[in-house]
Amino acid sequence: GLYSSEINPLWDFLREFEVPIVTPWPGSTFLDTRGGDKATPEDVSDDEWIWRTVVGDTVHTSGSAVYALENDLNTLGVLNGTTEGERSYVEGFLSVYEDNGGSVAERVEVDIEQSSYQSALSRLFDADFDAFLVSMPQESAITALNDWSDGGYGRQPILSDPLAQQAIVDEVGSDIYGAWAGSPGQSGPSYDTFEGIYAEQDGDAEINAWTPPAWDATIVTALAIQRAGEATPEAVQRNIGPVSREGGTAVNTFAEGKEALENGEEISYQGAATPVNFTQHGNVFGSVSISTAGENGFEVTTDV
């Protein structure tokens, strides 16, 4: 658990609480230089206790911005919510977009959970641009995109990665076809292993951008407990880095890691979403996938 909108304002409290938080959710650029064990696992005095198994917004917003420019979408309109997560996504996107020659014609910030966004859309589409970026919570985005569809505004929609969901296509309809979003790629070394295990279960939930990172968060925490021999907060914190970073026997599952640890080996967990080679700030790096909306929902069309 814990999203950007919760971690950022609770930052000081969470550090003082001194319990490791391994989360597959937050993309905020706030965490680019915060969190982790500072690559000194035996010394917790400088630790900041937050680890994320999903790539940060800096990575996949950069991929989205470059993809937009490669497709000659050189002028942008922006519609975003005012919470930390929505703003962080936009700031990450625009930083790369503008640094590489793109320009923003109009940006409109809106409160979430409004019954209509027609007024905001009218202000936004008074400007001339090639594409518009939407970064809002899903329910608010559905309302805004339905208003966009009803108003016949057209132009190319670019969506923040949480919006690349079946519900968007189901609720907005065919006008949303062709909209795309950049999200963390599913390219970890053990993705195929994860997908096979997932497929064996009885559930029918689709794999989305956060499913593999959630798997990685669970496995790396379990392996840290196994290596520590106990589940106290400090013991887990000391062992998250050592079971995930380079240098040990590569393992793809908890069972493999447990066996190697019991044999006296050091291990390096190879994740489903990324290699999970945690930086000193508890971050991971991986590929970016572009998913495009169509009649079958959002499907990956390219990697960048």
Coordinates of C-alpha atoms in Angstrom, one line a residue:
G1 CA 0.0 0.0 0.0
L2 CA 0.7 3.7 0.2
Y3 CA 0.5 5.9 -2.9
S4 CA 2.4 9.1 -3.7
S5 CA -0.4 11.2 -2.3
E6 CA 0.0 9.5 1.1
I7 CA 3.8 9.0 1.2
N8 CA 4.7 12.6 0.4
P9 CA 2.7 14.4 3.1
L10 CA 3.5 11.6 5.7
W11 CA 7.2 11.5 4.8
D12 CA 8.6 12.6 8.2
F13 CA 6.2 10.4 10.2
L14 CA 6.9 7.3 8.1
R15 CA 10.7 7.7 8.6
E16 CA 10.3 8.3 12.3
F17 CA 8.1 5.2 12.6
E18 CA 11.1 3.1 11.3
V19 CA 9.1 0.2 9.7
P20 CA 10.1 -0.7 6.1
I21 CA 7.5 0.0 3.5
V22 CA 7.9 -2.0 0.3
T23 CA 5.2 -0.7 -2.1
P24 CA 4.4 -1.3 -5.8
W25 CA 2.4 1.9 -6.2
P26 CA 4.1 5.3 -5.9
G27 CA 5.5 7.0 -9.0
S28 CA 6.2 10.4 -7.4
T29 CA 9.5 12.1 -8.4
F30 CA 9.6 13.0 -4.7
L31 CA 11.0 9.5 -4.1
D32 CA 13.8 9.8 -6.7
T33 CA 16.2 11.0 -4.1
R34 CA 14.5 9.7 -0.9
G35 CA 14.1 6.2 0.6
G36 CA 16.1 3.0 0.8
D37 CA 19.1 2.2 2.9
K38 CA 21.7 4.4 1.3
A39 CA 23.5 1.3 0.2
T40 CA 24.7 0.7 3.7
P41 CA 22.4 -2.1 4.9
E42 CA 24.1 -2.8 8.2
D43 CA 23.8 0.9 9.2
V44 CA 20.2 1.9 9.6
S45 CA 21.0 5.3 11.1
D46 CA 20.7 7.1 7.8
D47 CA 17.9 4.9 6.4
E48 CA 14.6 6.3 5.0
W49 CA 12.6 3.1 5.1
I50 CA 10.6 3.4 1.8
W51 CA 11.2 1.0 -1.1
R52 CA 9.3 0.9 -4.3
T53 CA 9.2 -2.0 -6.8
V54 CA 7.6 0.1 -9.5
V55 CA 9.6 2.4 -11.7
G56 CA 9.2 6.1 -10.8
D57 CA 7.4 8.6 -12.9
T58 CA 10.7 10.0 -14.0
V59 CA 11.2 6.8 -16.0
H60 CA 7.9 6.2 -17.7
T61 CA 6.9 9.8 -18.1
S62 CA 10.2 10.3 -19.9
G63 CA 9.3 7.4 -22.2
S64 CA 5.9 8.8 -22.9
A65 CA 7.2 12.3 -23.6
V66 CA 9.8 11.0 -26.0
Y67 CA 7.2 8.8 -27.7
A68 CA 4.9 11.9 -28.2
L69 CA 7.7 13.9 -29.8
E70 CA 8.7 11.0 -32.0
N71 CA 5.2 11.0 -33.3
D72 CA 5.3 14.8 -34.1
L73 CA 3.0 15.7 -31.2
N74 CA 5.0 18.9 -30.6
T75 CA 2.4 21.0 -28.8
L76 CA 0.4 19.9 -25.8
G77 CA -2.7 20.7 -23.8
V78 CA -2.8 19.4 -20.2
L79 CA -5.7 18.6 -17.9
N80 CA -4.7 17.3 -14.5
G81 CA -6.0 16.9 -11.0
T82 CA -4.5 18.7 -8.0
T83 CA -3.3 15.8 -5.9
E84 CA 0.4 14.9 -5.6
G85 CA 0.2 11.8 -7.8
E86 CA -1.5 13.6 -10.7
R87 CA 0.8 16.7 -10.5
S88 CA 3.9 14.5 -10.2
Y89 CA 3.1 12.6 -13.4
V90 CA 2.5 15.8 -15.4
E91 CA 5.7 17.5 -14.1
G92 CA 7.8 14.5 -14.9
F93 CA 6.3 14.3 -18.5
L94 CA 6.7 18.1 -19.1
S95 CA 10.2 18.2 -17.9
V96 CA 11.4 15.8 -20.6
Y97 CA 8.9 17.0 -23.2
E98 CA 9.9 20.7 -23.0
D99 CA 13.6 20.0 -22.6
N100 CA 13.4 18.2 -26.0
G101 CA 11.6 20.9 -27.9
G102 CA 7.9 20.3 -27.0
S103 CA 5.7 23.2 -25.9
V104 CA 2.6 23.5 -23.7
A105 CA -0.2 25.6 -25.2
E106 CA -2.5 25.4 -22.2
R107 CA -2.7 23.7 -18.8
V108 CA -5.8 23.4 -16.8
E109 CA -5.9 22.1 -13.2
V110 CA -9.2 20.8 -11.9
D111 CA -10.6 19.5 -8.6
I112 CA -11.5 15.8 -8.6
E113 CA -15.0 14.2 -8.4
Q114 CA -16.8 17.0 -10.2
S115 CA -20.0 16.1 -12.0
S116 CA -18.9 17.9 -15.2
Y117 CA -15.7 19.1 -16.7
Q118 CA -17.2 20.9 -19.7
S119 CA -16.1 24.3 -18.4
A120 CA -12.5 23.1 -18.0
L121 CA -12.5 21.4 -21.4
S122 CA -13.8 24.5 -23.0
R123 CA -10.9 26.6 -21.6
L124 CA -8.4 23.9 -22.6
F125 CA -9.6 23.4 -26.1
D126 CA -9.7 27.2 -26.8
A127 CA -5.9 26.7 -27.3
D128 CA -4.3 25.1 -30.4
F129 CA -2.3 21.9 -29.7
D130 CA -1.6 18.5 -31.3
A131 CA -2.5 16.3 -28.3
F132 CA -3.7 16.6 -24.7
L133 CA -2.4 14.9 -21.6
V134 CA -4.9 13.7 -19.0
S135 CA -3.7 13.0 -15.4
M136 CA -6.6 12.4 -13.0
P137 CA -8.0 9.6 -10.8
Q138 CA -10.0 7.1 -12.9
E139 CA -13.6 8.1 -12.0
S140 CA -12.9 11.8 -12.6
A141 CA -11.1 10.9 -15.8
I142 CA -14.1 8.9 -17.0
T143 CA -16.3 11.9 -16.4
A144 CA -13.9 14.3 -18.2
L145 CA -13.3 12.0 -21.1
N146 CA -17.1 11.4 -21.5
D147 CA -17.5 15.2 -21.6
W148 CA -14.7 15.4 -24.1
S149 CA -16.4 12.8 -26.3
D150 CA -19.8 14.4 -26.0
G151 CA -18.3 17.8 -26.9
G152 CA -16.6 16.4 -30.0
Y153 CA -13.3 18.1 -29.2
G154 CA -11.1 15.5 -30.9
R155 CA -7.3 15.6 -31.0
Q156 CA -5.0 13.0 -29.6
P157 CA -5.5 11.9 -26.0
I158 CA -2.4 10.9 -23.9
L159 CA -3.3 9.3 -20.6
S160 CA -1.4 8.9 -17.4
D161 CA -0.6 5.3 -16.8
P162 CA -3.2 4.5 -14.1
L163 CA -5.9 5.3 -16.8
A164 CA -4.8 2.5 -19.1
Q165 CA -7.6 0.3 -17.8
Q166 CA -10.5 -1.6 -19.4
A167 CA -13.0 0.7 -17.4
I168 CA -11.9 3.7 -19.5
V169 CA -12.7 2.0 -22.8
D170 CA -16.0 0.5 -21.4
E171 CA -17.2 3.8 -20.1
V172 CA -16.0 6.2 -22.8
G173 CA -16.5 4.0 -25.8
S174 CA -15.0 4.1 -29.3
D175 CA -14.0 7.8 -29.2
I176 CA -11.2 6.8 -26.9
Y177 CA -9.7 4.3 -29.4
G178 CA -6.2 5.4 -30.3
A179 CA -5.6 7.0 -26.9
W180 CA -2.3 5.8 -25.4
A181 CA -0.4 5.7 -22.1
G182 CA 3.1 5.0 -21.2
S183 CA 3.5 2.7 -18.2
P184 CA 6.2 0.6 -16.5
G185 CA 7.1 -2.3 -18.8
Q186 CA 6.6 -5.9 -17.8
S187 CA 10.1 -6.9 -18.6
G188 CA 11.7 -8.3 -15.5
P189 CA 13.9 -11.3 -15.8
S190 CA 11.3 -13.5 -14.1
Y191 CA 8.2 -12.2 -15.8
D192 CA 7.5 -15.4 -17.6
T193 CA 7.8 -17.4 -14.3
F194 CA 5.4 -14.9 -12.6
E195 CA 2.9 -15.1 -15.5
G196 CA 2.9 -18.9 -15.4
I197 CA 2.2 -19.0 -11.7
Y198 CA -0.4 -16.3 -12.0
A199 CA -2.2 -18.2 -14.8
E200 CA -2.5 -21.3 -12.6
Q201 CA -4.6 -19.5 -10.1
D202 CA -8.4 -19.4 -10.2
G203 CA -8.9 -15.6 -10.3
D204 CA -9.9 -13.8 -13.5
A205 CA -8.3 -10.4 -12.7
E206 CA -6.2 -9.0 -15.6
I207 CA -2.5 -8.3 -15.1
N208 CA -2.0 -4.6 -15.1
A209 CA 1.1 -2.3 -14.6
W210 CA 1.1 -2.9 -10.8
T211 CA 0.5 -6.6 -10.6
P212 CA 4.2 -7.6 -11.3
P213 CA 5.6 -4.9 -9.0
A214 CA 3.1 -6.2 -6.3
W215 CA 4.5 -9.7 -6.8
D216 CA 8.1 -8.3 -6.5
A217 CA 7.3 -6.4 -3.3
T218 CA 5.9 -9.6 -1.7
I219 CA 8.8 -11.8 -2.8
V220 CA 11.6 -9.4 -1.9
T221 CA 10.1 -8.8 1.5
A222 CA 9.7 -12.5 2.2
L223 CA 13.3 -13.2 1.1
A224 CA 14.5 -10.4 3.4
I225 CA 12.7 -12.1 6.3
Q226 CA 14.2 -15.4 5.4
R227 CA 17.7 -14.0 5.3
A228 CA 17.2 -12.2 8.5
G229 CA 15.7 -15.1 10.3
E230 CA 13.2 -12.9 12.0
A231 CA 10.5 -10.4 11.0
T232 CA 11.3 -7.4 13.2
P233 CA 11.3 -4.1 11.3
E234 CA 15.0 -3.4 11.6
A235 CA 16.0 -7.0 10.6
V236 CA 13.8 -6.7 7.5
Q237 CA 15.2 -3.3 6.6
R238 CA 18.8 -4.6 6.8
N239 CA 18.1 -7.4 4.4
I240 CA 16.0 -5.9 1.6
G241 CA 19.1 -4.6 -0.2
P242 CA 21.2 -7.7 0.2
V243 CA 18.6 -10.1 -1.2
S244 CA 17.9 -7.9 -4.3
R245 CA 21.2 -6.3 -5.4
E246 CA 23.8 -7.8 -7.8
G247 CA 26.4 -10.2 -6.6
G248 CA 24.5 -13.2 -5.4
T249 CA 22.9 -16.3 -6.9
A250 CA 20.1 -15.2 -9.2
V251 CA 16.7 -16.5 -8.1
N252 CA 13.3 -16.1 -9.6
T253 CA 11.0 -17.2 -6.8
F254 CA 10.8 -17.3 -3.0
A255 CA 11.3 -21.1 -3.1
E256 CA 14.6 -20.7 -5.1
G257 CA 15.8 -18.0 -2.8
K258 CA 14.9 -19.8 0.4
E259 CA 16.8 -22.9 -0.8
A260 CA 19.9 -20.9 -1.8
L261 CA 19.9 -19.0 1.6
E262 CA 19.6 -22.2 3.5
N263 CA 22.6 -23.5 1.5
G264 CA 24.6 -20.5 2.8
E265 CA 24.6 -18.6 -0.5
E266 CA 23.9 -14.9 -1.0
I267 CA 21.1 -14.2 -3.5
S268 CA 20.0 -11.6 -6.0
Y269 CA 16.2 -11.7 -6.6
Q270 CA 15.3 -11.2 -10.3
G271 CA 11.9 -9.6 -10.4
A272 CA 8.9 -9.9 -12.7
A273 CA 8.5 -6.1 -13.3
T274 CA 12.2 -5.2 -13.2
P275 CA 15.5 -6.8 -12.0
V276 CA 14.7 -5.2 -8.6
N277 CA 18.3 -4.1 -8.2
F278 CA 17.5 -1.4 -5.6
T279 CA 19.4 1.8 -5.8
Q280 CA 20.6 3.5 -2.6
H281 CA 17.2 5.3 -2.5
G282 CA 15.2 2.2 -2.9
N283 CA 14.3 2.7 -6.5
V284 CA 14.2 0.3 -9.5
F285 CA 14.6 0.8 -13.2
G286 CA 13.0 -0.9 -16.1
S287 CA 11.5 -0.5 -19.6
V288 CA 8.5 1.6 -20.6
S289 CA 5.5 0.1 -22.6
I290 CA 3.1 2.2 -24.7
S291 CA -0.4 0.8 -24.5
T292 CA -3.0 1.9 -27.0
A293 CA -6.8 1.8 -26.5
G294 CA -8.9 -0.2 -28.9
E295 CA -12.0 -2.5 -29.0
N296 CA -10.2 -5.1 -26.9
G297 CA -9.1 -2.5 -24.2
F298 CA -5.5 -1.3 -23.8
E299 CA -2.9 -3.4 -25.5
V300 CA 0.9 -2.9 -25.6
T301 CA 1.8 -1.6 -29.0
T302 CA 5.5 -0.8 -28.5
D303 CA 8.3 -0.5 -25.9
V304 CA 10.5 2.6 -25.5

